Short mmCIF file of C-alpha atoms in Angstrom, two decimals:
data_model
loop_
_atom_site.label_atom_id
_atom_site.label_comp_id
_atom_site.label_asym_id
_atom_site.label_seq_id
_atom_site.Cartn_x
_atom_site.Cartn_y
_atom_site.Cartn_z
CA MET A 541 4.92 -38.13 -18.58
CA GLN A 542 7.67 -40.11 -20.36
CA ILE A 543 11.80 -39.98 -19.42
CA LYS A 544 11.99 -38.49 -22.27
CA GLU A 545 9.36 -35.52 -21.87
CA ILE A 546 10.77 -35.34 -18.18
CA ILE A 547 14.22 -34.31 -19.24
CA GLU A 548 13.22 -32.28 -21.73
CA SER A 549 11.11 -30.50 -18.94
CA SER A 550 13.95 -30.24 -17.20
CA LYS A 551 16.14 -28.43 -19.58
CA ARG A 552 13.55 -25.91 -20.02
CA HIS A 553 12.92 -25.47 -16.66
CA TRP A 554 16.71 -24.88 -15.85
CA GLU A 555 16.89 -22.40 -18.66
CA THR A 556 13.43 -20.11 -17.82
CA ALA A 557 12.95 -20.31 -14.41
CA LEU A 558 13.94 -19.48 -11.05
CA PRO A 559 15.51 -22.67 -9.33
CA HIS A 560 14.28 -24.13 -5.70
CA LEU A 561 11.12 -21.76 -5.77
CA SER A 562 7.80 -23.03 -6.70
CA ILE A 563 4.57 -21.10 -6.48
CA ASP A 564 1.05 -23.77 -5.04
CA CYS A 565 -2.10 -22.13 -5.30
CA VAL A 566 -4.67 -22.74 -3.05
CA VAL A 567 -8.37 -21.66 -4.54
CA PHE A 568 -11.17 -21.72 -1.98
CA GLY A 569 -14.76 -21.89 -3.75
CA PHE A 570 -17.93 -22.31 -2.30
CA ASP A 571 -21.17 -24.08 -3.78
CA GLN A 572 -23.39 -23.31 -1.40
CA GLN A 573 -23.53 -26.19 0.34
CA GLN A 574 -19.47 -26.72 1.15
CA LEU A 575 -16.27 -25.21 0.74
CA ASN A 576 -14.28 -26.45 -1.68
CA VAL A 577 -10.65 -26.51 -3.16
CA LEU A 578 -9.71 -26.90 -6.62
CA LEU A 579 -7.17 -29.91 -7.08
CA LEU A 580 -5.33 -31.27 -10.35
CA LYS A 581 -4.58 -35.08 -11.21
CA LEU A 582 -1.57 -35.75 -12.72
CA LYS A 583 -1.33 -38.26 -15.62
CA ASP A 584 0.56 -41.44 -14.22
CA ASN A 585 0.62 -40.25 -10.64
CA ALA A 586 -1.73 -43.29 -9.22
CA GLU A 587 -4.49 -41.80 -6.85
CA ASN A 588 -2.06 -38.59 -5.80
CA TRP A 589 -3.84 -35.02 -6.22
CA ILE A 590 -2.17 -31.80 -6.45
CA LEU A 591 -2.42 -28.08 -6.00
CA PRO A 592 -2.24 -26.11 -9.20
CA GLY A 593 1.40 -25.23 -9.08
CA GLY A 594 4.47 -24.36 -11.05
CA TYR A 595 7.58 -21.88 -11.38
CA VAL A 596 8.56 -18.61 -11.33
CA LEU A 597 10.12 -17.20 -14.83
CA LYS A 598 13.25 -15.06 -14.86
CA LYS A 599 11.83 -12.01 -15.81
CA GLU A 600 8.42 -11.89 -13.90
CA ALA A 601 7.22 -10.60 -11.12
CA LEU A 602 6.11 -13.43 -8.36
CA ASP A 603 2.60 -12.28 -8.05
CA ASP A 604 2.48 -12.40 -12.14
CA ALA A 605 3.79 -15.72 -11.75
CA ALA A 606 0.76 -17.12 -9.70
CA ARG A 607 -2.04 -15.79 -11.64
CA ARG A 608 -0.18 -17.14 -14.97
CA ILE A 609 0.25 -20.33 -13.16
CA LEU A 610 -3.23 -20.81 -11.93
CA LYS A 611 -4.52 -19.94 -15.50
CA GLU A 612 -2.79 -22.55 -17.25
CA ARG A 613 -2.93 -25.31 -14.82
CA SER A 614 -6.68 -25.05 -13.99
CA GLY A 615 -8.35 -22.37 -16.49
CA ALA A 616 -8.81 -20.10 -13.40
CA ASP A 617 -8.48 -16.46 -14.96
CA LYS A 618 -8.84 -13.04 -13.50
CA ILE A 619 -8.38 -14.59 -9.85
CA PHE A 620 -7.38 -12.23 -6.97
CA LEU A 621 -4.56 -14.10 -5.55
CA ASN A 622 -2.87 -13.61 -2.14
CA ALA A 623 0.37 -14.98 -0.74
CA PHE A 624 -0.40 -16.06 2.68
CA ASN A 625 2.81 -18.52 3.82
CA VAL A 626 5.89 -19.91 2.75
CA PHE A 627 6.90 -23.59 2.70
CA GLY A 628 10.65 -24.28 3.14
CA ASP A 629 11.11 -27.32 5.18
CA LEU A 630 14.06 -29.61 4.19
CA ASN A 631 13.04 -32.72 2.59
CA ARG A 632 9.44 -31.31 1.21
CA SER A 633 10.33 -31.76 -2.28
CA GLU A 634 13.28 -33.25 -2.68
CA GLY A 635 13.35 -37.30 -3.01
CA TYR A 636 11.01 -37.74 -5.58
CA PHE A 637 12.46 -38.72 -9.23
CA THR A 638 15.15 -40.84 -7.66
CA GLU A 639 15.86 -43.14 -10.26
CA TYR A 640 16.89 -39.74 -12.52
CA ASP A 641 20.16 -37.79 -12.34
CA ASP A 642 20.91 -35.64 -9.27
CA ASP A 643 20.77 -32.56 -11.79
CA LEU A 644 17.24 -32.98 -12.58
CA TRP A 645 15.26 -30.04 -12.17
CA HIS A 646 12.19 -31.95 -10.41
CA LYS A 647 14.81 -33.64 -7.89
CA GLN A 648 16.06 -30.61 -6.16
CA ARG A 649 14.99 -28.82 -3.29
CA PHE A 650 12.15 -26.26 -3.34
CA VAL A 651 10.98 -23.57 -1.06
CA THR A 652 7.18 -22.95 -2.01
CA ILE A 653 5.23 -19.74 -2.16
CA GLY A 654 1.53 -20.50 -0.68
CA TYR A 655 -0.98 -18.08 -2.46
CA TYR A 656 -4.34 -18.23 -2.08
CA ALA A 657 -7.67 -16.77 -3.52
CA LEU A 658 -11.87 -17.09 -2.47
CA VAL A 659 -13.92 -17.24 -5.54
CA ASP A 660 -17.39 -17.63 -6.71
CA HIS A 661 -17.63 -21.18 -7.47
CA GLU A 662 -19.80 -20.53 -10.61
CA SER A 663 -16.88 -18.31 -12.01
CA VAL A 664 -14.54 -20.89 -12.54
CA THR A 665 -15.37 -23.79 -15.13
CA PRO A 666 -11.55 -26.05 -14.59
CA VAL A 667 -10.03 -26.86 -17.55
CA ILE A 668 -7.17 -29.80 -17.61
CA ASP A 669 -3.99 -29.14 -18.80
CA ALA A 670 -1.60 -31.24 -20.69
CA SER A 671 0.13 -32.81 -17.94
CA SER A 672 -3.01 -33.69 -15.89
CA GLU A 673 -6.32 -35.75 -16.47
CA ASP A 674 -8.56 -34.14 -14.16
CA CYS A 675 -9.07 -30.93 -12.47
CA ARG A 676 -11.74 -30.11 -10.49
CA TRP A 677 -13.27 -28.96 -6.87
CA MET A 678 -12.68 -31.30 -4.40
CA PRO A 679 -14.42 -30.38 -0.58
CA ILE A 680 -12.50 -29.70 2.01
CA ASP A 681 -13.59 -32.10 4.36
CA GLU A 682 -13.17 -35.02 2.23
CA LEU A 683 -9.88 -34.26 0.39
CA PRO A 684 -7.99 -37.15 -1.41
CA GLU A 685 -4.57 -38.58 -0.93
CA MET A 686 -2.57 -35.77 -1.99
CA VAL A 687 1.58 -35.46 -2.70
CA MET A 688 4.04 -34.02 -0.75
CA ASP A 689 2.48 -31.37 1.78
CA HIS A 690 -0.17 -30.32 -0.27
CA LYS A 691 -2.71 -31.38 2.13
CA SER A 692 -0.86 -29.59 4.84
CA ILE A 693 -0.49 -26.54 2.35
CA ILE A 694 -4.26 -26.55 2.12
CA GLU A 695 -4.79 -27.04 5.77
CA ASN A 696 -2.52 -23.68 6.62
CA ALA A 697 -4.67 -21.71 3.99
CA LEU A 698 -7.64 -22.35 5.98
CA ALA A 699 -6.43 -21.74 9.41
CA THR A 700 -5.65 -18.30 7.38
CA LEU A 701 -9.17 -18.02 6.03
CA ARG A 702 -10.10 -19.09 9.72
CA GLU A 703 -8.32 -16.53 11.44
CA GLN A 704 -9.18 -13.69 9.17
CA ILE A 705 -13.15 -14.55 9.30
CA ARG A 706 -12.79 -13.33 12.89
CA TYR A 707 -12.40 -9.94 12.15
CA LYS A 708 -12.95 -9.52 8.22
CA PRO A 709 -16.23 -9.77 6.72
CA ILE A 710 -15.88 -12.50 3.42
CA GLY A 711 -18.04 -13.57 1.29
CA TYR A 712 -17.99 -10.63 -1.12
CA ASN A 713 -16.22 -13.46 -3.70
CA LEU A 714 -17.73 -16.48 -2.36
CA LEU A 715 -21.73 -16.00 -2.88
CA PRO A 716 -23.59 -15.24 -5.75
CA GLU A 717 -25.30 -11.44 -5.98
CA GLU A 718 -28.42 -11.86 -4.01
CA PHE A 719 -28.33 -14.41 -1.39
CA THR A 720 -30.44 -15.29 1.88
CA MET A 721 -29.17 -14.95 5.32
CA PRO A 722 -29.17 -18.81 5.63
CA GLU A 723 -27.29 -19.18 2.62
CA LEU A 724 -24.50 -16.39 4.26
CA GLN A 725 -24.58 -18.56 7.38
CA ARG A 726 -24.09 -21.80 6.05
CA LEU A 727 -21.15 -20.21 4.24
CA TYR A 728 -19.60 -19.17 7.35
CA GLU A 729 -20.09 -22.72 9.16
CA ALA A 730 -18.53 -24.26 6.12
CA VAL A 731 -15.23 -22.01 6.67
CA LEU A 732 -15.34 -22.65 10.44
CA GLY A 733 -16.00 -26.11 10.23
CA TYR A 734 -18.91 -25.94 12.58
CA LYS A 735 -22.28 -24.83 13.35
CA LEU A 736 -23.49 -21.47 14.39
CA ASN A 737 -26.77 -20.13 16.54
CA ARG A 738 -28.66 -18.55 14.27
CA GLY A 739 -29.70 -15.41 16.36
CA ASN A 740 -25.98 -14.94 17.23
CA PHE A 741 -25.06 -15.05 13.84
CA TYR A 742 -27.62 -12.57 12.35
CA ARG A 743 -26.88 -10.09 15.29
CA ARG A 744 -23.05 -10.47 14.72
CA ILE A 745 -23.22 -10.14 11.15
CA MET A 746 -25.76 -7.09 11.10
CA ARG A 747 -23.17 -5.58 13.60
CA TYR A 748 -20.68 -5.09 10.52
CA ASN A 749 -23.06 -2.95 8.56
CA ILE A 750 -22.18 -4.49 5.57
CA LEU A 751 -25.41 -5.53 4.00
CA LYS A 752 -28.68 -4.47 2.06
CA LYS A 753 -31.81 -6.14 2.60
CA LEU A 754 -33.51 -6.18 -0.86
CA ASP A 755 -37.09 -5.43 -1.60
CA LYS A 756 -37.70 -8.98 -3.02
CA GLU A 757 -37.46 -12.31 -1.93
CA ARG A 758 -36.03 -15.48 -3.50
CA LYS A 759 -39.20 -17.65 -5.15
CA GLY A 760 -39.68 -21.46 -5.04
CA GLY A 761 -37.15 -22.44 -2.42
CA ALA A 762 -38.36 -24.94 0.01
CA HIS A 763 -38.31 -22.57 3.06
CA LYS A 764 -41.07 -19.70 2.87
CA SER A 765 -39.88 -16.73 1.28
CA PRO A 766 -36.56 -16.00 2.11
CA ILE A 767 -35.71 -12.54 2.10
CA LEU A 768 -32.70 -11.62 -0.22
CA TYR A 769 -29.52 -9.71 0.77
CA SER A 770 -26.75 -8.49 -1.58
CA PHE A 771 -23.31 -6.62 0.14
CA ASP A 772 -23.14 -2.75 0.37
CA LYS A 773 -20.17 -2.54 -1.13
CA ASP A 774 -18.86 0.52 0.32
CA ASN A 775 -19.36 -0.72 3.81
CA TYR A 776 -17.71 -3.65 3.17
CA GLN A 777 -14.92 -2.32 1.78
CA LYS A 778 -15.01 -0.09 4.85
CA ALA A 779 -15.11 -3.11 7.21
CA LEU A 780 -12.04 -4.80 5.54
CA ASN A 781 -9.84 -1.60 5.98
CA GLU A 782 -11.57 -0.16 9.34
CA PHE A 783 -9.50 -0.61 12.72
CA SER A 784 -11.46 -1.16 15.65
CA TRP A 785 -9.06 0.73 17.76
CA MET B 823 34.21 -4.66 0.87
CA GLN B 824 36.91 -5.04 -1.11
CA ILE B 825 36.33 -6.15 -4.75
CA LYS B 826 38.30 -9.66 -3.87
CA GLU B 827 36.23 -10.13 -0.74
CA ILE B 828 32.75 -9.92 -2.98
CA ILE B 829 34.10 -12.34 -5.00
CA GLU B 830 35.13 -14.74 -2.66
CA SER B 831 31.89 -14.39 -1.04
CA SER B 832 30.06 -14.90 -4.30
CA LYS B 833 32.02 -17.81 -4.85
CA ARG B 834 31.02 -19.23 -1.47
CA HIS B 835 27.22 -18.35 -1.64
CA TRP B 836 26.97 -19.99 -5.00
CA GLU B 837 28.39 -23.57 -3.50
CA THR B 838 26.81 -23.39 0.06
CA ALA B 839 22.91 -21.24 -0.60
CA LEU B 840 20.07 -21.24 -2.42
CA PRO B 841 20.25 -19.16 -5.34
CA HIS B 842 17.89 -16.21 -5.52
CA LEU B 843 16.02 -16.82 -2.44
CA SER B 844 16.74 -14.88 0.57
CA ILE B 845 15.33 -13.61 3.98
CA ASP B 846 15.04 -10.13 5.46
CA CYS B 847 14.01 -9.73 9.13
CA VAL B 848 11.90 -6.72 10.81
CA VAL B 849 12.59 -7.33 14.24
CA PHE B 850 10.21 -4.77 16.15
CA GLY B 851 10.76 -3.58 20.01
CA PHE B 852 9.23 -1.45 22.06
CA ASP B 853 11.38 1.10 24.48
CA GLN B 854 7.93 2.66 27.03
CA GLN B 855 8.26 5.30 24.25
CA GLN B 856 8.21 4.35 20.77
CA LEU B 857 8.41 1.00 18.45
CA ASN B 858 11.77 0.59 16.86
CA VAL B 859 12.99 -2.24 14.43
CA LEU B 860 16.71 -3.42 14.65
CA LEU B 861 18.68 -2.15 11.22
CA LEU B 862 22.22 -2.85 10.08
CA LYS B 863 24.57 0.14 8.57
CA LEU B 864 26.77 -1.59 6.08
CA LYS B 865 30.34 -0.54 6.00
CA ASP B 866 31.57 1.49 2.89
CA ASN B 867 27.71 1.90 1.82
CA ALA B 868 27.25 5.61 2.54
CA GLU B 869 24.41 6.34 4.34
CA ASN B 870 22.04 3.61 3.74
CA TRP B 871 20.66 1.05 6.44
CA ILE B 872 19.49 -2.71 6.04
CA LEU B 873 17.52 -5.35 7.45
CA PRO B 874 19.14 -7.97 9.28
CA GLY B 875 19.21 -10.47 6.23
CA GLY B 876 20.90 -13.53 4.59
CA TYR B 877 20.63 -16.31 2.36
CA VAL B 878 19.05 -19.79 3.28
CA LEU B 879 21.73 -22.85 3.23
CA LYS B 880 21.59 -25.57 1.04
CA LYS B 881 20.57 -28.05 3.57
CA GLU B 882 18.84 -25.68 6.25
CA ALA B 883 15.07 -25.77 6.58
CA LEU B 884 13.64 -21.95 5.87
CA ASP B 885 12.56 -21.02 9.36
CA ASP B 886 16.07 -22.29 10.75
CA ALA B 887 17.85 -19.77 8.29
CA ALA B 888 15.72 -16.68 9.69
CA ARG B 889 16.54 -17.77 13.16
CA ARG B 890 20.56 -17.72 12.29
CA ILE B 891 20.71 -14.89 9.56
CA LEU B 892 19.03 -12.80 12.45
CA LYS B 893 21.62 -14.10 15.38
CA GLU B 894 24.59 -13.84 12.89
CA ARG B 895 23.79 -10.21 11.75
CA SER B 896 22.56 -8.70 14.91
CA GLY B 897 23.14 -10.93 18.21
CA ALA B 898 19.43 -11.40 18.54
CA ASP B 899 18.94 -14.75 19.80
CA LYS B 900 16.20 -16.90 20.40
CA ILE B 901 13.91 -14.68 19.11
CA PHE B 902 10.26 -16.32 17.68
CA LEU B 903 10.14 -15.11 13.91
CA ASN B 904 7.13 -15.47 11.58
CA ALA B 905 7.16 -14.97 7.90
CA PHE B 906 4.57 -12.71 6.77
CA ASN B 907 4.68 -11.78 3.30
CA VAL B 908 7.20 -12.69 -0.07
CA PHE B 909 8.69 -9.70 -2.42
CA GLY B 910 9.47 -11.02 -5.55
CA ASP B 911 8.67 -8.25 -7.95
CA LEU B 912 11.40 -7.54 -10.70
CA ASN B 913 13.93 -5.36 -10.63
CA ARG B 914 13.99 -5.41 -6.40
CA SER B 915 17.65 -6.39 -6.07
CA GLU B 916 19.37 -7.21 -9.27
CA GLY B 917 20.76 -3.93 -10.95
CA TYR B 918 23.13 -3.39 -8.23
CA PHE B 919 26.94 -4.13 -8.42
CA THR B 920 26.59 -3.55 -12.04
CA GLU B 921 30.79 -3.30 -11.99
CA TYR B 922 30.71 -6.87 -11.55
CA ASP B 923 30.38 -9.95 -13.88
CA ASP B 924 26.72 -11.31 -14.39
CA ASP B 925 27.77 -14.38 -12.49
CA LEU B 926 27.93 -12.33 -9.51
CA TRP B 927 25.70 -13.83 -6.56
CA HIS B 928 24.83 -10.37 -5.72
CA LYS B 929 24.06 -9.06 -8.41
CA GLN B 930 21.12 -11.62 -9.35
CA ARG B 931 17.42 -11.59 -8.67
CA PHE B 932 16.21 -12.62 -5.15
CA VAL B 933 12.99 -13.04 -4.05
CA THR B 934 12.90 -12.28 -0.23
CA ILE B 935 10.70 -13.89 2.58
CA GLY B 936 10.31 -11.26 4.77
CA TYR B 937 10.34 -12.71 8.81
CA TYR B 938 9.23 -10.45 11.78
CA ALA B 939 9.21 -10.83 15.41
CA LEU B 940 8.35 -8.70 18.57
CA VAL B 941 10.88 -8.69 21.01
CA ASP B 942 11.22 -6.85 24.47
CA HIS B 943 13.25 -4.00 23.76
CA GLU B 944 15.40 -5.06 26.76
CA SER B 945 15.91 -8.68 25.60
CA VAL B 946 18.02 -7.66 22.76
CA THR B 947 21.80 -6.04 22.48
CA PRO B 948 22.73 -5.21 19.17
CA VAL B 949 26.06 -7.11 18.12
CA ILE B 950 27.93 -5.58 14.97
CA ASP B 951 29.20 -8.22 12.79
CA ALA B 952 31.99 -8.46 10.21
CA SER B 953 30.36 -6.90 7.44
CA SER B 954 28.51 -3.91 9.32
CA GLU B 955 29.61 -0.60 10.74
CA ASP B 956 26.53 -0.10 12.47
CA CYS B 957 23.65 -2.41 14.10
CA ARG B 958 20.87 -0.62 16.24
CA TRP B 959 17.28 0.22 17.41
CA MET B 960 15.65 2.88 15.17
CA PRO B 961 12.32 4.59 15.70
CA ILE B 962 9.93 3.40 13.14
CA ASP B 963 8.52 6.93 12.37
CA GLU B 964 12.05 8.28 11.52
CA LEU B 965 13.67 5.91 9.42
CA PRO B 966 16.48 6.41 8.03
CA GLU B 967 17.69 5.95 4.02
CA MET B 968 17.85 2.43 3.55
CA VAL B 969 18.56 0.30 0.27
CA MET B 970 16.45 -1.22 -1.97
CA ASP B 971 12.46 -1.83 -1.00
CA HIS B 972 13.79 -2.51 2.52
CA LYS B 973 11.72 0.62 3.99
CA SER B 974 8.48 -0.63 2.49
CA ILE B 975 9.22 -3.86 3.76
CA ILE B 976 9.34 -2.51 7.16
CA GLU B 977 6.18 -0.74 6.12
CA ASN B 978 4.38 -4.29 5.28
CA ALA B 979 5.20 -5.97 8.36
CA LEU B 980 3.92 -2.76 10.15
CA ALA B 981 0.57 -3.16 8.25
CA THR B 982 0.57 -6.54 9.35
CA LEU B 983 0.92 -5.71 12.91
CA ARG B 984 -1.79 -3.25 12.93
CA GLU B 985 -3.71 -5.87 11.31
CA GLN B 986 -3.50 -8.45 14.11
CA ILE B 987 -3.75 -5.99 17.02
CA ARG B 988 -7.57 -5.87 15.67
CA TYR B 989 -8.24 -9.13 16.99
CA LYS B 990 -5.39 -10.66 19.11
CA PRO B 991 -3.64 -9.24 22.13
CA ILE B 992 -0.13 -7.96 21.95
CA GLY B 993 2.18 -6.87 24.68
CA TYR B 994 3.56 -9.84 26.03
CA ASN B 995 6.58 -10.00 24.24
CA LEU B 996 7.08 -6.02 24.33
CA LEU B 997 6.68 -4.87 27.54
CA PRO B 998 8.53 -6.07 30.83
CA GLU B 999 6.45 -8.55 32.94
CA GLU B 1000 5.13 -5.74 35.32
CA PHE B 1001 3.45 -2.43 33.61
CA THR B 1002 1.28 -0.03 33.98
CA MET B 1003 -2.01 0.73 31.86
CA PRO B 1004 -0.57 3.73 30.37
CA GLU B 1005 2.54 2.15 29.52
CA LEU B 1006 0.24 -0.81 27.69
CA GLN B 1007 -1.90 2.11 26.18
CA ARG B 1008 1.45 4.09 24.90
CA LEU B 1009 2.71 0.48 23.21
CA TYR B 1010 -0.99 0.46 20.97
CA GLU B 1011 -0.71 3.92 20.21
CA ALA B 1012 3.06 3.33 19.29
CA VAL B 1013 1.52 0.30 16.64
CA LEU B 1014 -1.24 2.04 15.33
CA GLY B 1015 0.55 5.25 15.04
CA TYR B 1016 -2.53 7.38 16.78
CA LYS B 1017 -3.81 8.34 19.73
CA LEU B 1018 -6.30 6.77 22.07
CA ASN B 1019 -9.19 7.75 24.13
CA ARG B 1020 -8.00 6.59 27.85
CA GLY B 1021 -11.46 5.26 28.84
CA ASN B 1022 -11.97 3.77 25.87
CA PHE B 1023 -9.00 1.56 25.63
CA TYR B 1024 -9.35 0.42 29.43
CA ARG B 1025 -12.89 -0.53 28.72
CA ARG B 1026 -11.88 -2.08 25.56
CA ILE B 1027 -8.59 -4.05 27.05
CA MET B 1028 -10.68 -5.52 30.14
CA ARG B 1029 -12.82 -6.86 27.93
CA TYR B 1030 -9.76 -9.25 26.43
CA ASN B 1031 -9.55 -10.71 30.04
CA ILE B 1032 -5.77 -11.12 29.77
CA LEU B 1033 -4.31 -8.81 32.23
CA LYS B 1034 -3.88 -9.39 35.90
CA LYS B 1035 -3.94 -6.58 38.37
CA LEU B 1036 -0.92 -6.94 40.84
CA ASP B 1037 -1.41 -5.97 44.40
CA LYS B 1038 1.43 -3.17 44.33
CA GLU B 1039 2.00 -0.25 42.67
CA ARG B 1040 4.85 1.37 40.83
CA LYS B 1041 7.04 3.39 43.11
CA GLY B 1042 8.77 6.66 42.57
CA GLY B 1043 7.71 7.77 39.01
CA ALA B 1044 6.10 11.12 38.11
CA HIS B 1045 2.45 10.21 38.37
CA LYS B 1046 1.11 8.98 41.51
CA SER B 1047 1.14 5.40 42.49
CA PRO B 1048 0.06 4.03 38.86
CA ILE B 1049 -1.25 0.25 39.60
CA LEU B 1050 0.58 -2.74 38.31
CA TYR B 1051 -0.54 -5.44 35.89
CA SER B 1052 0.83 -8.30 34.32
CA PHE B 1053 -0.29 -11.00 31.63
CA ASP B 1054 -2.65 -13.43 32.60
CA LYS B 1055 -0.73 -16.29 30.68
CA ASP B 1056 -3.25 -18.63 30.35
CA ASN B 1057 -6.09 -16.34 29.40
CA TYR B 1058 -3.61 -14.56 26.99
CA GLN B 1059 -3.30 -17.80 25.09
CA LYS B 1060 -6.62 -18.44 25.22
CA ALA B 1061 -7.58 -15.38 23.46
CA LEU B 1062 -4.86 -16.09 20.99
CA ASN B 1063 -6.30 -18.85 19.73
CA GLU B 1064 -10.30 -18.13 20.08
CA PHE B 1065 -12.43 -17.73 17.48
CA SER B 1066 -15.02 -15.01 18.35
CA TRP B 1067 -18.19 -16.57 16.04
#
């Protein structure tokens, strides 16, 4: 951004948004092979990438702000976002824009709320907004250089996801309607970051009782006729809400 | 508070704290019978109770603010607090103090960060601060009238705790060093809000491998010589960090 643009956007933010508070969105998508996260690259910001983020309008509920920000910055719409943590250490955002006056919006201390979402990779077509020069899926195990603490925000979101995978079924938002057992296993491995034993995985996932075996097979793959599954929505929902005690 | 005091505290907060951001602490304690939460009653605020809460100083990390606030407002010190959710709907805090000017600190919109902790009931002696007339443990199933959305913040913290009890051992911070199996079961029942089958509970908890059976018995109770247990710290920690996939 040009100096004039930055000063104007500072003025506009002071008028319309809650100061010192920001939102950053960690959107995970699975492309059948690896887990990816949706990132932006700002214009004129060298090689540094950022999470889709922004500010909360004075008259806007926090959750609405997260959805609006994600849509504006990446094109991703109708995404179910959840706050997963807050990042409020000192000096995580201040100390940039040092050449500007101290009352510049962007120079302030910001406490950021981390939101995250799991989405079907195919359902999002990244759109580049006015202040970015790129917007795309990047694999979580090959993250580029990122601004501020954004890399550790992603790691924290991933830790949350890994914790949830211990006791909740996942996959409903990350896989296509129909999938094979190896594809589901590959998703779990991509989230956990290590290989799983095939037999153990099969037994464990069947215990959840969330899969429907379909009466058809995938054609034309390298493997011979793999069986297709889909999620049993009711049982999946039940498993999400159930207490095992 | 008197009008003059309120206006002075408003001025002080604008100078020292981050506007529009607050912290509320949900501290759970177990007294061998029921799960309690630490609450305050403000002076001159009729019958309404509040969570120990406050604001983040401009030069204070968020987590440090939570610990300081809890200590100042309730006397509870050295408590391990964790952010569990954010409450940022419109009109959750604004719309009070209507008789004051619009620039009154207390009249602003606040997004609040919910922190929670599990503590040994005995380790906290509630202390009443200058702006409160009471500070005490209240049972979660008989909560008094509370201000704003504080009751639903407690319910949300309890939901988090109930979710965690599904896959993580709990009790280490909530029980005395040595305890009986019925006491541990009572804790789980108090958190979950329903009775558990004794045999199932025993088998399930033993599967965690987190208990050490002590070579002594509780004397003088109504029941005959109940066996005492303590947590095996290493295994407890291992169970906290372990992935079951």
